Amino acid sequence: MNKKVMLVAAVLFSMLLTAACSNDQADPPAETPPAVVGNEGADEKDPSAEESSTEPIQEDKESTANTDVKPIGEPAAVGDTVDYHGAVITLNSVRDSEGDEYLKPQAGHTFKVVELTVKNNGQEPLVISSALSFSLTDSSDLNYTVPITDDVKMLDGTVAPGGELKGEIPYEVKQGVQGLQLSYGDPMKEGRAIWTVE
């Protein structure tokens, strides 16, 4: 009887040991697939994350690269930029002025002051003269003169290739005059750049 009990106990022990060994072997394969799937999922997410992070940067570059530069002959207004044979000119703003302590506009007139930025995209130095390069006219084609006043920083000078010049030009005009247009041109070149001044 003791031998039978010992034999049964030995058989049970060996069965338990076999079951324990088979459970130990089964666990690693069960744990391995989730780890591999998790890594693959992470690998798949990284490229898409990189793509989504690079796309907005490309859009920003495109939006900053696209500047609205108008060609000669196309109507322009305050804030617009016109490319006149490599002279890229922006009419930044227009303001009214009552002059300084030495010079004031005559009764019923005002100083219309235009602020401009000139960039030289050409290969040669660009000479800018506020009195000769620019003119202001109204709907009756009356050409206005440029007074000398300390109230403005005049737009005069030579712009080197790749350089930039910023300044103002005053014109004495009647208050409430209509159809004001600022134009820029070079007698040696074709056409003029024209802005509507409100």
mmCIF file of N, CA and C in Angstrom, residues 13-85:
data_model
loop_
_atom_site.group_PDB
_atom_site.id
_atom_site.type_symbol
_atom_site.label_atom_id
_atom_site.label_comp_id
_atom_site.label_asym_id
_atom_site.label_seq_id
_atom_site.Cartn_x
_atom_site.Cartn_y
_atom_site.Cartn_z
ATOM 1 N N PHE A 13 3.365 14.270 -8.736
ATOM 2 C CA PHE A 13 4.444 15.265 -8.661
ATOM 3 C C PHE A 13 5.031 15.531 -10.042
ATOM 4 N N SER A 14 5.227 14.444 -10.816
ATOM 5 C CA SER A 14 5.795 14.624 -12.146
ATOM 6 C C SER A 14 4.811 15.362 -13.069
ATOM 7 N N MET A 15 3.506 15.141 -12.893
ATOM 8 C CA MET A 15 2.496 15.839 -13.695
ATOM 9 C C MET A 15 2.480 17.334 -13.359
ATOM 10 N N LEU A 16 2.564 17.599 -12.061
ATOM 11 C CA LEU A 16 2.593 19.013 -11.638
ATOM 12 C C LEU A 16 3.843 19.711 -12.161
ATOM 13 N N LEU A 17 4.964 18.996 -12.095
ATOM 14 C CA LEU A 17 6.230 19.565 -12.571
ATOM 15 C C LEU A 17 6.167 19.820 -14.080
ATOM 16 N N THR A 18 5.596 18.909 -14.836
ATOM 17 C CA THR A 18 5.447 19.055 -16.286
ATOM 18 C C THR A 18 4.520 20.231 -16.605
ATOM 19 N N ALA A 19 3.442 20.343 -15.851
ATOM 20 C CA ALA A 19 2.494 21.440 -16.070
ATOM 21 C C ALA A 19 3.147 22.779 -15.766
ATOM 22 N N ALA A 20 3.939 22.789 -14.698
ATOM 23 C CA ALA A 20 4.619 24.032 -14.335
ATOM 24 C C ALA A 20 5.633 24.426 -15.409
ATOM 25 N N CYS A 21 6.358 23.446 -15.925
ATOM 26 C CA CYS A 21 7.342 23.721 -16.980
ATOM 27 C C CYS A 21 6.650 24.204 -18.250
ATOM 28 N N SER A 22 5.528 23.593 -18.602
ATOM 29 C CA SER A 22 4.830 24.012 -19.820
ATOM 30 C C SER A 22 4.257 25.417 -19.650
ATOM 31 N N ASN A 23 3.822 25.783 -18.427
ATOM 32 C CA ASN A 23 3.324 27.159 -18.188
ATOM 33 C C ASN A 23 4.453 28.174 -18.289
ATOM 34 N N ASP A 24 5.657 27.798 -17.782
ATOM 35 C CA ASP A 24 6.795 28.701 -17.871
ATOM 36 C C ASP A 24 7.182 28.943 -19.325
ATOM 37 N N GLN A 25 7.090 27.900 -20.161
ATOM 38 C CA GLN A 25 7.455 28.055 -21.570
ATOM 39 C C GLN A 25 6.389 28.822 -22.347
ATOM 40 N N ALA A 26 5.147 28.692 -21.940
ATOM 41 C CA ALA A 26 4.067 29.342 -22.675
ATOM 42 C C ALA A 26 4.028 30.844 -22.398
ATOM 43 N N ASP A 27 4.476 31.281 -21.209
ATOM 44 C CA ASP A 27 4.372 32.695 -20.850
ATOM 45 C C ASP A 27 5.197 33.617 -21.745
ATOM 46 N N PRO A 28 6.481 33.312 -22.009
ATOM 47 C CA PRO A 28 7.252 34.266 -22.815
ATOM 48 C C PRO A 28 6.656 34.521 -24.192
ATOM 49 N N PRO A 29 6.235 33.475 -24.960
ATOM 50 C CA PRO A 29 5.637 33.779 -26.259
ATOM 51 C C PRO A 29 4.396 34.640 -26.130
ATOM 52 N N ALA A 30 3.614 34.419 -25.031
ATOM 53 C CA ALA A 30 2.408 35.219 -24.868
ATOM 54 C C ALA A 30 2.773 36.672 -24.591
ATOM 55 N N GLU A 31 3.869 36.930 -23.874
ATOM 56 C CA GLU A 31 4.276 38.296 -23.562
ATOM 57 C C GLU A 31 4.986 38.951 -24.742
ATOM 58 N N THR A 32 5.671 38.180 -25.563
ATOM 59 C CA THR A 32 6.476 38.739 -26.638
ATOM 60 C C THR A 32 5.628 39.436 -27.708
ATOM 61 N N PRO A 33 4.527 38.816 -28.197
ATOM 62 C CA PRO A 33 3.774 39.499 -29.253
ATOM 63 C C PRO A 33 3.274 40.893 -28.864
ATOM 64 N N PRO A 34 2.715 41.107 -27.652
ATOM 65 C CA PRO A 34 2.293 42.480 -27.337
ATOM 66 C C PRO A 34 3.456 43.456 -27.372
ATOM 67 N N ALA A 35 4.655 43.014 -26.924
ATOM 68 C CA ALA A 35 5.814 43.904 -26.932
ATOM 69 C C ALA A 35 6.187 44.268 -28.370
ATOM 70 N N VAL A 36 6.145 43.294 -29.281
ATOM 71 C CA VAL A 36 6.499 43.538 -30.673
ATOM 72 C C VAL A 36 5.460 44.432 -31.331
ATOM 73 N N VAL A 37 4.171 44.156 -31.059
ATOM 74 C CA VAL A 37 3.098 44.963 -31.634
ATOM 75 C C VAL A 37 3.212 46.397 -31.144
ATOM 76 N N GLY A 38 3.542 46.549 -29.845
ATOM 77 C CA GLY A 38 3.699 47.891 -29.282
ATOM 78 C C GLY A 38 4.826 48.640 -29.969
ATOM 79 N N ASN A 39 5.940 47.999 -30.262
ATOM 80 C CA ASN A 39 7.070 48.644 -30.935
ATOM 81 C C ASN A 39 6.703 49.023 -32.360
ATOM 82 N N GLU A 40 5.972 48.095 -33.053
ATOM 83 C CA GLU A 40 5.577 48.393 -34.418
ATOM 84 C C GLU A 40 4.635 49.589 -34.456
ATOM 85 N N GLY A 41 3.727 49.641 -33.479
ATOM 86 C CA GLY A 41 2.794 50.767 -33.419
ATOM 87 C C GLY A 41 3.543 52.064 -33.194
ATOM 88 N N ALA A 42 4.568 52.023 -32.347
ATOM 89 C CA ALA A 42 5.345 53.233 -32.076
ATOM 90 C C ALA A 42 6.101 53.664 -33.315
ATOM 91 N N ASP A 43 6.633 52.639 -34.060
ATOM 92 C CA ASP A 43 7.367 52.967 -35.282
ATOM 93 C C ASP A 43 6.441 53.604 -36.305
ATOM 94 N N GLU A 44 5.169 53.109 -36.367
ATOM 95 C CA GLU A 44 4.235 53.654 -37.336
ATOM 96 C C GLU A 44 3.832 55.073 -36.967
ATOM 97 N N LYS A 45 3.745 55.371 -35.676
ATOM 98 C CA LYS A 45 3.316 56.700 -35.250
ATOM 99 C C LYS A 45 4.404 57.733 -35.462
ATOM 100 N N ASP A 46 5.668 57.370 -35.314
ATOM 101 C CA ASP A 46 6.745 58.354 -35.406
ATOM 102 C C ASP A 46 6.822 59.021 -36.775
ATOM 103 N N PRO A 47 6.789 58.238 -37.896
ATOM 104 C CA PRO A 47 6.874 58.912 -39.198
ATOM 105 C C PRO A 47 5.707 59.855 -39.431
ATOM 106 N N SER A 48 4.487 59.439 -39.035
ATOM 107 C CA SER A 48 3.343 60.323 -39.251
ATOM 108 C C SER A 48 3.467 61.560 -38.396
ATOM 109 N N ALA A 49 4.016 61.396 -37.184
ATOM 110 C CA ALA A 49 4.205 62.567 -36.322
ATOM 111 C C ALA A 49 5.230 63.504 -36.944
ATOM 112 N N GLU A 50 6.278 62.928 -37.542
ATOM 113 C CA GLU A 50 7.289 63.765 -38.187
ATOM 114 C C GLU A 50 6.693 64.480 -39.390
ATOM 115 N N GLU A 51 5.839 63.760 -40.182
ATOM 116 C CA GLU A 51 5.232 64.379 -41.348
ATOM 117 C C GLU A 51 4.330 65.528 -40.939
ATOM 118 N N SER A 52 3.500 65.310 -39.885
ATOM 119 C CA SER A 52 2.583 66.356 -39.474
ATOM 120 C C SER A 52 3.331 67.549 -38.911
ATOM 121 N N SER A 53 4.507 67.321 -38.297
ATOM 122 C CA SER A 53 5.263 68.444 -37.746
ATOM 123 C C SER A 53 6.001 69.211 -38.839
ATOM 124 N N THR A 54 6.326 68.538 -39.956
ATOM 125 C CA THR A 54 7.044 69.244 -41.017
ATOM 126 C C THR A 54 6.083 69.980 -41.954
ATOM 127 N N GLU A 55 4.851 69.507 -42.103
ATOM 128 C CA GLU A 55 3.914 70.140 -43.028
ATOM 129 C C GLU A 55 3.611 71.593 -42.660
ATOM 130 N N PRO A 56 3.291 71.924 -41.391
ATOM 131 C CA PRO A 56 3.021 73.331 -41.083
ATOM 132 C C PRO A 56 4.220 74.230 -41.351
ATOM 133 N N ILE A 57 5.450 73.712 -41.130
ATOM 134 C CA ILE A 57 6.645 74.508 -41.373
ATOM 135 C C ILE A 57 6.749 74.847 -42.853
ATOM 136 N N GLN A 58 6.459 73.859 -43.726
ATOM 137 C CA GLN A 58 6.508 74.107 -45.158
ATOM 138 C C GLN A 58 5.465 75.140 -45.555
ATOM 139 N N GLU A 59 4.253 75.086 -44.956
ATOM 140 C CA GLU A 59 3.210 76.046 -45.279
ATOM 141 C C GLU A 59 3.628 77.437 -44.853
ATOM 142 N N ASP A 60 4.276 77.552 -43.669
ATOM 143 C CA ASP A 60 4.726 78.857 -43.201
ATOM 144 C C ASP A 60 5.750 79.446 -44.155
ATOM 145 N N LYS A 61 6.679 78.603 -44.640
ATOM 146 C CA LYS A 61 7.694 79.085 -45.562
ATOM 147 C C LYS A 61 7.056 79.584 -46.846
ATOM 148 N N GLU A 62 6.027 78.827 -47.324
ATOM 149 C CA GLU A 62 5.375 79.231 -48.555
ATOM 150 C C GLU A 62 4.639 80.541 -48.373
ATOM 151 N N SER A 63 3.963 80.734 -47.227
ATOM 152 C CA SER A 63 3.195 81.951 -47.021
ATOM 153 C C SER A 63 4.096 83.159 -46.894
ATOM 154 N N THR A 64 5.285 82.998 -46.277
ATOM 155 C CA THR A 64 6.198 84.136 -46.152
ATOM 156 C C THR A 64 6.894 84.419 -47.474
ATOM 157 N N ALA A 65 7.052 83.385 -48.310
ATOM 158 C CA ALA A 65 7.734 83.586 -49.579
ATOM 159 C C ALA A 65 6.834 84.293 -50.591
ATOM 160 N N ASN A 66 5.502 84.111 -50.465
ATOM 161 C CA ASN A 66 4.575 84.705 -51.408
ATOM 162 C C ASN A 66 4.247 86.135 -50.995
ATOM 163 N N THR A 67 4.980 87.114 -51.501
ATOM 164 C CA THR A 67 4.696 88.508 -51.224
ATOM 165 C C THR A 67 3.959 89.091 -52.420
ATOM 166 N N ASP A 68 3.029 90.010 -52.173
ATOM 167 C CA ASP A 68 2.196 90.574 -53.221
ATOM 168 C C ASP A 68 2.913 91.760 -53.854
ATOM 169 N N VAL A 69 3.702 91.515 -54.896
ATOM 170 C CA VAL A 69 4.418 92.564 -55.624
ATOM 171 C C VAL A 69 3.731 92.741 -56.967
ATOM 172 N N LYS A 70 3.267 93.957 -57.219
ATOM 173 C CA LYS A 70 2.526 94.232 -58.450
ATOM 174 C C LYS A 70 3.485 94.668 -59.563
ATOM 175 N N PRO A 71 3.182 94.309 -60.809
ATOM 176 C CA PRO A 71 4.004 94.765 -61.935
ATOM 177 C C PRO A 71 3.630 96.190 -62.337
ATOM 178 N N ILE A 72 4.442 96.804 -63.186
ATOM 179 C CA ILE A 72 4.151 98.144 -63.704
ATOM 180 C C ILE A 72 2.833 98.099 -64.484
ATOM 181 N N GLY A 73 2.014 99.115 -64.268
ATOM 182 C CA GLY A 73 0.755 99.202 -65.004
ATOM 183 C C GLY A 73 -0.422 98.630 -64.252
ATOM 184 N N GLU A 74 -0.199 97.791 -63.246
ATOM 185 C CA GLU A 74 -1.303 97.257 -62.456
ATOM 186 C C GLU A 74 -1.649 98.250 -61.356
ATOM 187 N N PRO A 75 -2.949 98.559 -61.154
ATOM 188 C CA PRO A 75 -3.338 99.542 -60.146
ATOM 189 C C PRO A 75 -2.835 99.155 -58.755
ATOM 190 N N ALA A 76 -2.312 100.154 -58.044
ATOM 191 C CA ALA A 76 -1.801 99.921 -56.690
ATOM 192 C C ALA A 76 -2.421 100.947 -55.750
ATOM 193 N N ALA A 77 -2.373 100.637 -54.457
ATOM 194 C CA ALA A 77 -2.951 101.513 -53.442
ATOM 195 C C ALA A 77 -1.983 101.603 -52.266
ATOM 196 N N VAL A 78 -2.390 102.341 -51.239
ATOM 197 C CA VAL A 78 -1.557 102.466 -50.043
ATOM 198 C C VAL A 78 -1.327 101.078 -49.452
ATOM 199 N N GLY A 79 -0.072 100.738 -49.172
ATOM 200 C CA GLY A 79 0.287 99.424 -48.650
ATOM 201 C C GLY A 79 0.793 98.464 -49.716
ATOM 202 N N ASP A 80 0.591 98.805 -50.988
ATOM 203 C CA ASP A 80 1.007 97.923 -52.091
ATOM 204 C C ASP A 80 2.465 98.168 -52.491
ATOM 205 N N THR A 81 3.047 97.116 -53.070
ATOM 206 C CA THR A 81 4.428 97.153 -53.563
ATOM 207 C C THR A 81 4.433 96.972 -55.075
ATOM 208 N N VAL A 82 5.224 97.793 -55.760
ATOM 209 C CA VAL A 82 5.333 97.704 -57.220
ATOM 210 C C VAL A 82 6.802 97.492 -57.587
ATOM 211 N N ASP A 83 7.049 96.565 -58.514
ATOM 212 C CA ASP A 83 8.399 96.315 -59.013
ATOM 213 C C ASP A 83 8.587 97.108 -60.306
ATOM 214 N N TYR A 84 9.376 98.190 -60.213
ATOM 215 C CA TYR A 84 9.635 99.045 -61.370
ATOM 216 C C TYR A 84 11.063 98.787 -61.865
ATOM 217 N N HIS A 85 11.211 97.849 -62.783
ATOM 218 C CA HIS A 85 12.502 97.515 -63.390
ATOM 219 C C HIS A 85 13.577 97.256 -62.327
#
